[in-house]
Coordinates of C-alpha atoms in Angstrom, one line a residue:
X1 CA -67.5 54.1 29.9
X2 CA -68.4 52.3 33.1
X3 CA -69.8 54.2 36.1
X4 CA -66.8 53.0 38.1
X5 CA -64.4 54.7 35.7
X6 CA -66.5 57.9 35.7
X7 CA -66.4 58.0 39.5
X8 CA -62.7 57.5 39.5
X9 CA -62.2 60.4 37.0
X10 CA -64.5 62.7 39.0
X11 CA -62.7 61.8 42.2
X12 CA -59.4 62.6 40.6
X13 CA -60.7 66.0 39.3
X14 CA -62.0 66.8 42.8
X15 CA -58.8 65.8 44.4
X16 CA -56.8 68.0 42.0
X17 CA -59.1 70.9 42.7
X18 CA -58.7 70.5 46.5
X19 CA -54.9 70.4 46.2
X20 CA -55.0 73.4 43.9
X21 CA -57.2 75.4 46.3
X22 CA -54.9 74.5 49.2
X23 CA -51.9 75.5 47.2
X24 CA -53.4 78.8 46.3
X25 CA -54.4 79.4 49.8
X26 CA -51.0 78.6 51.2
X27 CA -49.4 80.8 48.5
X28 CA -51.7 83.6 49.5
X29 CA -50.9 83.2 53.2
X30 CA -47.2 83.2 52.4
X31 CA -47.2 86.2 50.1
X32 CA -49.7 88.3 52.0
X33 CA -47.6 90.6 54.3
X34 CA -48.5 91.0 57.9
X35 CA -50.0 94.4 58.6
X36 CA -47.4 96.6 60.3
X37 CA -47.4 97.5 63.9
X38 CA -47.5 101.2 64.7
X39 CA -45.6 102.7 67.6
X40 CA -46.4 106.5 67.9
X41 CA -44.0 108.2 70.3
X42 CA -44.8 111.8 71.2
X43 CA -43.3 114.2 73.8
X44 CA -44.9 117.4 75.0
X45 CA -43.3 120.7 73.9
X46 CA -40.1 118.9 72.6
X47 CA -38.4 121.5 70.4
X48 CA -36.7 120.3 67.3
X49 CA -33.7 122.4 68.5
X50 CA -33.3 119.9 71.4
X51 CA -32.9 116.8 69.3
X52 CA -29.3 116.2 68.1
X53 CA -30.5 114.8 64.8
X54 CA -31.5 118.4 64.0
X55 CA -28.8 120.2 66.0
X56 CA -26.3 119.1 68.7
X57 CA -25.7 122.6 70.2
X58 CA -27.8 121.9 73.3
X59 CA -28.0 118.2 73.9
X60 CA -27.2 114.8 72.5
X61 CA -30.2 112.5 72.0
X62 CA -28.6 109.3 70.6
X63 CA -31.7 107.1 71.0
X64 CA -34.2 109.5 69.3
X65 CA -31.5 110.0 66.6
X66 CA -31.5 106.2 66.0
X67 CA -35.0 106.7 64.4
X68 CA -33.6 109.2 62.0
X69 CA -30.5 107.2 61.1
X70 CA -32.6 104.1 60.5
X71 CA -35.4 106.0 58.8
X72 CA -36.4 109.5 57.8
X73 CA -35.9 113.0 59.3
X74 CA -38.5 115.6 58.3
X75 CA -37.2 119.2 58.3
X76 CA -40.4 120.9 57.3
X77 CA -42.9 119.3 59.6
X78 CA -45.4 121.6 61.3
X79 CA -48.6 121.8 63.3
X80 CA -51.9 123.3 62.5
X81 CA -52.4 125.0 65.9
X82 CA -49.4 125.2 68.2
X83 CA -51.0 124.4 71.6
X84 CA -51.2 121.0 73.4
X85 CA -54.8 119.7 73.4
X86 CA -55.8 121.1 69.9
X87 CA -52.6 119.5 68.4
X88 CA -53.5 116.1 69.9
X89 CA -57.1 116.4 68.7
X90 CA -55.8 117.1 65.2
X91 CA -53.5 114.1 65.3
X92 CA -56.4 111.8 66.4
X93 CA -59.0 113.1 64.0
X94 CA -57.0 114.1 61.0
X95 CA -59.0 117.3 60.9
X96 CA -58.1 121.0 61.6
X97 CA -59.2 122.3 65.0
X98 CA -62.0 124.5 63.6
X99 CA -63.5 121.2 62.3
X100 CA -62.9 118.9 65.2
X101 CA -63.9 121.7 67.6
X102 CA -60.9 121.5 69.9
X103 CA -59.7 125.0 69.1
X104 CA -57.9 125.6 72.4
X105 CA -57.1 124.1 75.8
X106 CA -60.3 125.3 77.4
X107 CA -63.1 123.9 75.3
X108 CA -64.0 120.2 75.7
X109 CA -63.2 117.7 73.0
X110 CA -66.2 116.7 71.0
X111 CA -66.3 112.9 71.7
X112 CA -68.5 112.3 68.6
X113 CA -65.4 112.8 66.6
X114 CA -64.2 109.5 65.0
X115 CA -60.5 109.0 65.7
X116 CA -58.0 106.9 63.8
X117 CA -57.5 104.5 66.8
X118 CA -61.2 103.7 66.7
X119 CA -60.9 102.9 63.0
X120 CA -57.8 100.7 63.5
X121 CA -59.4 98.9 66.4
X122 CA -62.5 98.1 64.3
X123 CA -60.1 96.9 61.6
X124 CA -58.5 94.3 63.9
X125 CA -55.7 96.2 65.5
X126 CA -55.0 95.8 69.2
X127 CA -54.7 99.3 70.6
X128 CA -53.1 100.8 73.7
X129 CA -52.2 104.3 75.0
X130 CA -49.8 105.2 77.9
X131 CA -48.9 108.6 79.1
X132 CA -50.3 112.1 78.5
X133 CA -53.4 112.6 76.4
X134 CA -54.2 116.1 78.0
X135 CA -58.0 116.0 77.4
X136 CA -60.7 113.5 78.5
X137 CA -60.3 110.6 80.8
X138 CA -61.8 107.8 78.6
X139 CA -60.2 107.9 75.1
X140 CA -62.2 105.9 72.5
X141 CA -60.7 103.2 70.4
X142 CA -58.2 101.8 73.0
X143 CA -58.3 98.3 74.4
X144 CA -56.2 99.5 77.3
X145 CA -55.0 102.9 78.5
X146 CA -53.2 104.5 81.4
X147 CA -53.2 108.3 81.0
X148 CA -52.2 111.2 83.2
X149 CA -55.1 113.5 84.4
X150 CA -54.6 116.8 82.6
X151 CA -51.0 117.9 82.7
X152 CA -50.0 115.1 85.1
X153 CA -47.1 115.3 87.5
X154 CA -43.5 114.5 87.2
X155 CA -43.1 112.7 90.5
X156 CA -45.4 110.0 91.8
X157 CA -48.1 110.6 89.2
X158 CA -51.7 109.6 89.2
X159 CA -53.1 107.7 86.2
X160 CA -56.6 107.2 84.8
X161 CA -57.0 103.6 83.6
X162 CA -59.8 101.4 82.1
X163 CA -60.2 100.0 85.7
X164 CA -60.0 103.1 87.7
X165 CA -57.4 105.5 89.1
X166 CA -54.0 104.6 90.4
X167 CA -50.9 106.4 91.7
X168 CA -47.5 105.1 90.9
X169 CA -44.3 106.0 92.8
X170 CA -41.4 107.1 90.7
X171 CA -40.5 109.5 87.9
X172 CA -43.2 109.9 85.2
X173 CA -41.0 109.3 82.1
X174 CA -39.7 106.1 83.5
X175 CA -43.2 105.0 84.6
X176 CA -44.8 105.6 81.3
X177 CA -42.1 103.4 79.7
X178 CA -42.5 100.7 82.3
X179 CA -46.3 100.6 81.6
X180 CA -45.6 100.5 77.9
X181 CA -43.1 97.6 78.1
X182 CA -45.3 95.8 80.5
X183 CA -48.2 95.9 78.0
X184 CA -45.9 94.7 75.2
X185 CA -44.6 91.9 77.3
X186 CA -47.7 90.7 79.0
X187 CA -50.9 91.7 77.2
X188 CA -50.0 92.2 73.6
X189 CA -51.8 89.6 71.4
X190 CA -49.2 88.1 69.2
X191 CA -51.7 87.1 66.5
X192 CA -52.8 90.8 66.0
X193 CA -51.1 93.9 64.7
X194 CA -51.0 96.7 67.3
X195 CA -51.2 100.4 67.6
X196 CA -49.2 101.7 70.6
X197 CA -49.4 105.4 71.6
X198 CA -46.5 106.1 73.9
X199 CA -47.0 109.7 75.0
X200 CA -44.6 111.6 77.4
X201 CA -45.4 114.4 79.7
X202 CA -41.9 115.8 79.4
X203 CA -40.5 118.3 78.6
X204 CA -43.7 120.3 79.5
X205 CA -43.5 123.2 82.0
X206 CA -42.4 123.3 84.8
X207 CA -39.6 121.0 83.8
X208 CA -38.7 118.7 86.7
X209 CA -35.8 116.4 85.7
X210 CA -35.2 112.9 87.1
X211 CA -32.8 112.8 90.1
X212 CA -30.1 111.1 87.9
X213 CA -30.2 114.1 85.5
X214 CA -30.6 117.2 87.6
X215 CA -27.4 116.5 89.4
X216 CA -25.6 116.7 86.0
X217 CA -27.6 119.3 84.2
X218 CA -27.7 121.9 86.9
X219 CA -23.9 122.2 86.4
X220 CA -24.1 122.8 82.7
X221 CA -23.9 126.1 80.8
X222 CA -25.6 126.4 77.4
X223 CA -24.9 128.8 74.5
X224 CA -27.2 131.8 74.3
X225 CA -29.5 132.1 71.4
X226 CA -28.6 134.9 69.0
X227 CA -32.1 136.5 69.5
X228 CA -32.3 136.2 73.3
X229 CA -32.4 140.0 73.6
X230 CA -34.8 140.5 70.6
X231 CA -36.5 143.9 70.7
X232 CA -39.3 142.9 68.2
X233 CA -38.8 146.3 66.4
X234 CA -39.5 145.0 62.8
X235 CA -42.6 143.1 63.6
X236 CA -46.1 143.8 64.7
X237 CA -47.8 144.4 68.0
X238 CA -48.4 140.6 68.7
X239 CA -44.7 139.9 69.1
X240 CA -44.2 143.0 71.4
X241 CA -47.2 142.2 73.7
X242 CA -46.9 138.4 74.0
X243 CA -46.4 137.4 77.6
X244 CA -43.7 134.7 77.4
X245 CA -40.5 136.6 77.7
X246 CA -38.0 134.8 79.9
X247 CA -37.0 137.9 81.8
X248 CA -40.5 139.3 82.3
X249 CA -42.8 136.3 82.4
X250 CA -40.8 133.2 83.4
X251 CA -41.5 132.7 87.2
X252 CA -38.5 132.6 89.6
X253 CA -40.3 130.1 91.8
X254 CA -42.7 128.1 89.6
X255 CA -40.2 127.8 86.7
X256 CA -36.7 128.4 88.1
X257 CA -37.2 126.4 91.3
X258 CA -36.4 129.1 93.8
X259 CA -38.2 128.6 97.1
X260 CA -41.2 130.7 98.1
X261 CA -39.3 131.7 101.3
X262 CA -36.5 133.1 99.2
X263 CA -38.9 134.9 96.8
X264 CA -40.7 136.5 99.7
X265 CA -37.4 137.4 101.4
X266 CA -36.2 139.2 98.2
X267 CA -39.6 140.8 97.7
X268 CA -40.1 139.4 94.2
X269 CA -43.6 139.6 93.0
X270 CA -44.9 136.2 91.7
X271 CA -48.4 135.5 90.3
X272 CA -48.1 131.8 90.8
X273 CA -46.5 129.4 93.2
X274 CA -47.0 125.7 93.2
X275 CA -44.6 123.5 95.2
X276 CA -44.1 120.5 92.9
X277 CA -41.9 118.9 95.5
X278 CA -44.9 118.2 97.8
X279 CA -45.6 115.1 95.8
X280 CA -42.2 113.8 96.4
X281 CA -41.4 111.1 99.0
X282 CA -39.0 112.1 101.8
X283 CA -36.1 110.4 100.0
X284 CA -36.9 112.2 96.7
X285 CA -37.3 115.5 98.5
X286 CA -33.9 115.1 100.3
X287 CA -32.2 114.4 97.0
X288 CA -33.9 117.4 95.4
X289 CA -32.9 119.7 98.2
X290 CA -29.3 118.6 98.1
X291 CA -29.0 120.0 94.6
X292 CA -31.6 122.8 94.4
X293 CA -31.0 124.1 97.9
X294 CA -27.5 125.5 97.0
X295 CA -28.9 127.0 93.8
X296 CA -31.5 128.7 95.9
X297 CA -29.0 130.1 98.4
X298 CA -26.6 131.2 95.6
X299 CA -29.5 133.1 93.9
X300 CA -30.5 134.8 97.1
X301 CA -26.9 136.0 97.5
X302 CA -26.5 137.3 93.9
X303 CA -29.9 138.7 93.1
X304 CA -29.4 142.1 94.7
X305 CA -26.6 142.9 92.3
X306 CA -28.2 141.5 89.2
X307 CA -29.4 143.8 86.4
X308 CA -31.9 142.9 83.7
X309 CA -29.2 141.4 81.4
X310 CA -27.6 139.2 84.0
X311 CA -31.0 138.1 85.4
X312 CA -32.1 137.2 81.8
X313 CA -29.1 135.0 81.3
X314 CA -29.4 133.4 84.7
X315 CA -33.1 132.5 84.1
X316 CA -32.3 131.2 80.6
X317 CA -29.6 128.9 82.0
X318 CA -31.8 127.6 84.7
X319 CA -34.6 127.0 82.1
X320 CA -32.3 125.1 79.8
X321 CA -30.8 123.0 82.7
X322 CA -34.2 121.7 83.7
X323 CA -35.8 121.6 80.3
X324 CA -33.0 119.6 78.8
X325 CA -32.6 117.5 81.9
X326 CA -36.2 116.2 81.3
X327 CA -35.3 115.4 77.7
X328 CA -32.4 113.3 78.8
X329 CA -34.8 110.9 80.5
X330 CA -37.1 110.9 77.4
X331 CA -34.2 109.9 75.2
X332 CA -33.1 107.1 77.5
X333 CA -36.6 105.7 77.7
X334 CA -37.1 105.9 73.9
X335 CA -34.0 103.8 73.8
X336 CA -35.6 101.3 76.1
X337 CA -38.6 100.9 73.8
X338 CA -36.5 100.6 70.7
X339 CA -34.4 98.0 72.3
X340 CA -37.4 96.0 73.4
X341 CA -38.8 96.0 69.8
X342 CA -35.5 94.8 68.5
X343 CA -34.8 92.2 71.1
X344 CA -38.3 90.7 70.7
X345 CA -38.2 90.6 66.9
X346 CA -40.8 93.3 66.5
X347 CA -38.8 96.0 64.8
X348 CA -38.8 94.7 61.3
X349 CA -42.6 94.9 61.0
X350 CA -43.1 98.0 63.1
X351 CA -43.3 101.6 62.0
X352 CA -41.9 103.9 64.7
X353 CA -42.8 107.7 64.7
X354 CA -41.2 110.2 67.1
X355 CA -42.7 113.7 67.2
X356 CA -43.9 116.5 69.6
X357 CA -47.3 118.0 69.9
X358 CA -45.7 121.3 68.6
X359 CA -42.4 123.2 68.7
X360 CA -41.2 125.3 71.6
X361 CA -39.1 128.4 72.1
X362 CA -35.7 127.8 73.8
X363 CA -34.9 131.4 74.3
X364 CA -35.2 132.4 70.7
X365 CA -36.7 136.0 70.6
X366 CA -36.3 135.9 74.3
X367 CA -39.2 133.5 74.6
X368 CA -40.4 130.3 76.2
X369 CA -43.7 128.5 75.3
X370 CA -45.1 128.2 71.7
X371 CA -48.5 129.4 70.1
X372 CA -47.0 131.6 67.3
X373 CA -46.7 130.7 63.7
X374 CA -43.1 131.6 63.8
X375 CA -40.8 128.6 63.2
X376 CA -39.7 127.5 66.6
X377 CA -43.3 127.1 67.6
X378 CA -44.9 126.2 64.3
X379 CA -42.3 123.5 63.2
X380 CA -42.2 120.2 65.1
X381 CA -39.7 117.4 65.1
X382 CA -40.7 114.4 63.0
X383 CA -38.6 111.2 62.7
X384 CA -40.0 108.0 61.2
X385 CA -38.5 104.6 60.7
X386 CA -40.1 101.8 58.7
X387 CA -37.7 98.9 57.9
X388 CA -37.6 97.8 54.2
X389 CA -39.8 100.8 53.2
X390 CA -37.8 103.9 54.2
X391 CA -34.3 104.2 53.0
X392 CA -32.2 104.7 56.2
X393 CA -30.7 108.1 56.8
X394 CA -33.1 110.0 54.5
X395 CA -33.9 113.7 55.0
X396 CA -37.2 115.0 53.7
X397 CA -37.9 118.7 53.2
X398 CA -41.5 118.5 51.9
X399 CA -44.2 120.4 53.8
X400 CA -46.0 118.0 56.1
X401 CA -48.2 118.4 59.2
X402 CA -49.6 116.6 62.2
X403 CA -52.8 116.8 60.2
X404 CA -51.4 113.9 58.0
X405 CA -50.7 111.3 60.7
X406 CA -54.2 109.8 60.8
X407 CA -54.4 109.1 57.1
X408 CA -50.8 107.8 57.1
X409 CA -51.5 105.2 59.7
X410 CA -54.7 104.1 58.1
X411 CA -53.0 103.6 54.7
X412 CA -50.2 101.7 56.4
X413 CA -52.8 99.4 57.9
X414 CA -54.6 99.0 54.6
X415 CA -57.7 100.8 55.9
X416 CA -59.6 103.4 53.8
X417 CA -59.6 106.8 55.5
X418 CA -62.9 108.6 56.0
X419 CA -63.6 111.2 53.3
X420 CA -63.9 114.0 55.8
X421 CA -60.3 113.7 57.0
X422 CA -58.3 116.7 55.8
X423 CA -54.6 115.5 55.7
X424 CA -52.6 113.6 53.2
X425 CA -51.0 110.2 53.7
X426 CA -47.2 110.4 54.0
X427 CA -46.7 107.0 52.6
X428 CA -45.5 108.2 49.2
X429 CA -42.8 110.2 50.9
X430 CA -41.9 107.4 53.2
X431 CA -41.4 105.0 50.2
X432 CA -39.4 107.6 48.2
X433 CA -42.2 108.3 45.7
X434 CA -41.8 112.0 45.9
X435 CA -43.4 112.5 42.5
X436 CA -46.7 111.6 44.1
X437 CA -46.5 114.4 46.6
X438 CA -48.0 117.7 45.4
X439 CA -48.5 119.9 48.5
X440 CA -46.9 123.4 48.1
X441 CA -48.3 125.1 51.2
X442 CA -49.8 124.4 54.7
X443 CA -52.4 126.2 56.7
X444 CA -52.2 127.3 60.4
X445 CA -54.8 128.9 62.8
X446 CA -54.3 129.8 66.5
X447 CA -57.3 130.8 68.7
X448 CA -56.5 131.1 72.4
X449 CA -56.7 134.8 73.0
X450 CA -57.3 136.5 75.3
X451 CA -55.5 133.8 77.3
X452 CA -52.3 132.4 78.8
X453 CA -49.2 134.1 77.3
X454 CA -51.4 136.7 75.4
X455 CA -50.5 135.5 71.9
X456 CA -53.0 137.1 69.6
X457 CA -55.3 135.2 67.3
X458 CA -53.9 134.6 63.8
X459 CA -54.0 132.3 60.8
X460 CA -51.6 132.0 57.9
X461 CA -50.0 130.1 55.1
X462 CA -46.5 128.8 54.8
X463 CA -44.6 127.6 51.8
X464 CA -40.9 126.6 51.7
X465 CA -40.0 130.2 50.7
X466 CA -42.5 132.4 52.5
X467 CA -44.9 132.8 55.4
X468 CA -47.9 135.1 55.4
X469 CA -49.7 135.7 58.7
X470 CA -53.0 137.5 59.4
X471 CA -53.5 138.8 63.0
X472 CA -57.1 139.5 63.7
X473 CA -59.7 140.0 66.6
X474 CA -58.5 143.1 68.5
X475 CA -55.9 144.1 65.9
X476 CA -56.1 143.6 62.1
X477 CA -52.7 143.5 60.4
X478 CA -50.5 141.2 58.3
X479 CA -46.9 139.9 58.4
X480 CA -44.8 138.4 55.6
X481 CA -41.5 136.6 56.1
X482 CA -38.9 135.5 53.6
X483 CA -38.0 132.1 55.0
X484 CA -34.9 131.8 52.8
X485 CA -33.3 135.2 53.4
X486 CA -34.6 135.8 57.0
X487 CA -34.4 132.4 58.7
X488 CA -34.9 133.9 62.2
X489 CA -38.0 135.8 61.0
X490 CA -36.9 139.2 62.3
X491 CA -38.2 141.4 59.5
X492 CA -41.8 141.7 58.4
X493 CA -41.6 142.6 54.7
X494 CA -45.4 142.7 54.1
X495 CA -45.3 146.4 53.1
X496 CA -42.0 146.2 51.2
X497 CA -42.6 147.1 47.5
X498 CA -40.3 144.3 46.4
X499 CA -42.6 141.7 47.9
X500 CA -46.0 142.9 46.7
X501 CA -46.3 140.2 44.0
X502 CA -45.6 137.6 46.7
X503 CA -48.2 139.1 49.0
X504 CA -50.8 139.0 46.2
X505 CA -50.0 135.4 45.3
X506 CA -50.0 134.2 48.9
X507 CA -53.3 135.9 49.7
X508 CA -54.9 134.1 46.8
X509 CA -53.5 130.8 48.0
X510 CA -54.6 131.5 51.5
X511 CA -58.1 132.1 50.4
X512 CA -58.0 128.8 48.5
X513 CA -56.7 127.0 51.6
X514 CA -59.3 128.5 53.8
X515 CA -61.9 127.3 51.4
X516 CA -60.3 123.9 51.0
X517 CA -60.2 123.3 54.8
X518 CA -63.6 124.8 55.3
X519 CA -62.4 127.7 57.5
X520 CA -64.0 131.2 57.1
X521 CA -64.6 134.6 58.6
X522 CA -68.0 133.3 59.9
X523 CA -66.2 130.5 61.8
X524 CA -63.7 133.0 63.2
X525 CA -66.5 135.1 64.5
X526 CA -68.4 132.0 65.8
X527 CA -65.3 130.9 67.9
X528 CA -64.7 134.4 69.1
X529 CA -68.3 134.6 70.4
X530 CA -68.0 131.1 71.9
X531 CA -64.8 132.1 73.7
X532 CA -66.2 135.4 75.0
X533 CA -69.4 133.6 76.3
X534 CA -67.2 131.1 78.2
X535 CA -65.1 133.9 79.7
X536 CA -68.2 135.8 80.9
X537 CA -69.5 132.6 82.5
X538 CA -66.1 132.1 84.2

């Protein structure tokens, strides 16, 4: 065979190889799916009772409901520690608060913790955060952020950013959304998947609605909770001594928006007064006074004839009017973001999560705030849509927690989670592969006592059927609730002879969970000592 023919054959083989390689490469590019974008929406203190996908007794939230109708609604989602900053630390790290160190709102966040945004950023995701973080001014793992300092303000808020501080005129819920959409529109890199954390201040205390909503909501009257006048007779001392009763502990001025002048005139003793309207522009203040001024004068007129019952109902109605008014703006703005994703062809490859940093009491047991392991505080809303993965309109009752978010997002992104994360990826549930889910119980631990609202330290275990809680520190006692028979958790059956087998079984499981999550009596004592040292130092 001539060298010319050999060269022709070799050239042909080489050409076929090149074409084959190109074909395989093109096929791989075509078949390899783009990594999903992740939009994580979270409100602060948004009770599941105030989302109409769960219950429409109080408010309609059509835009948040869209996430459920197009995706999945979780009915047994809970938190590991029902208080703002610890909850957020758990979400970011995928670890219980006794591990990540953010046990309460007082201790600083340990910035050596590795967070899932850092991991996603390293894996090629563009990352951004807008709104309320609640701790720290320089969150790691974000290409861009604009976050409120601490609690932030409802009107004309200040923001910490990568490039310094800025104050923006307007209403905080609208502004956070403006910043979010501006980033999506102008600085999102279209060749990269993105993680977007869209975090609302609302409906956190002290509940200042937008002008367009307080005009409407201050005229509304809401149904009273069945347990508004709870006497706590069948529970332990923690429920009786907590300082978050609407009648006794909600402040007429700070919370219910009665002016200091009226409070002084009526000789009402208040421990706190902060005039939130001082941040308003003259135009904003005039609009506020036009609506809240008559409320103030009407209260001054009626207060001398009010008894405890009528005052409790009045305070509850004022609470609901403002709290739910702030949620109306959240729902509208969630709709703005959902519309943007759809109109810009992003929704099909974007997973959208809506949740809260914990639950909240809306008058149940006579309370506002959170902290307890009782359901209204312990459970949190969770709605997720993921087109072509989640069957629209699905309801899921498995036991899931905010502990699980980090690993879920990492699996969705195709990134391996660190071994020290303590949650479970929700992906099997999202895909309808329930047989791959094996969690029967979740663990909870609350630390901030003595402190705001005086809710005693406790930890516990919850299954779908029961909840066992151990209160410790200054008191040492147990509570057990039958979650099927006693949905309002009014009767502690820990000492009931009929439940002793349940107590024994749950205590065994609780010991196992404490060991699994590396919690212990030694850690309890360590954090007690840490807390007491901090209090002594002031």
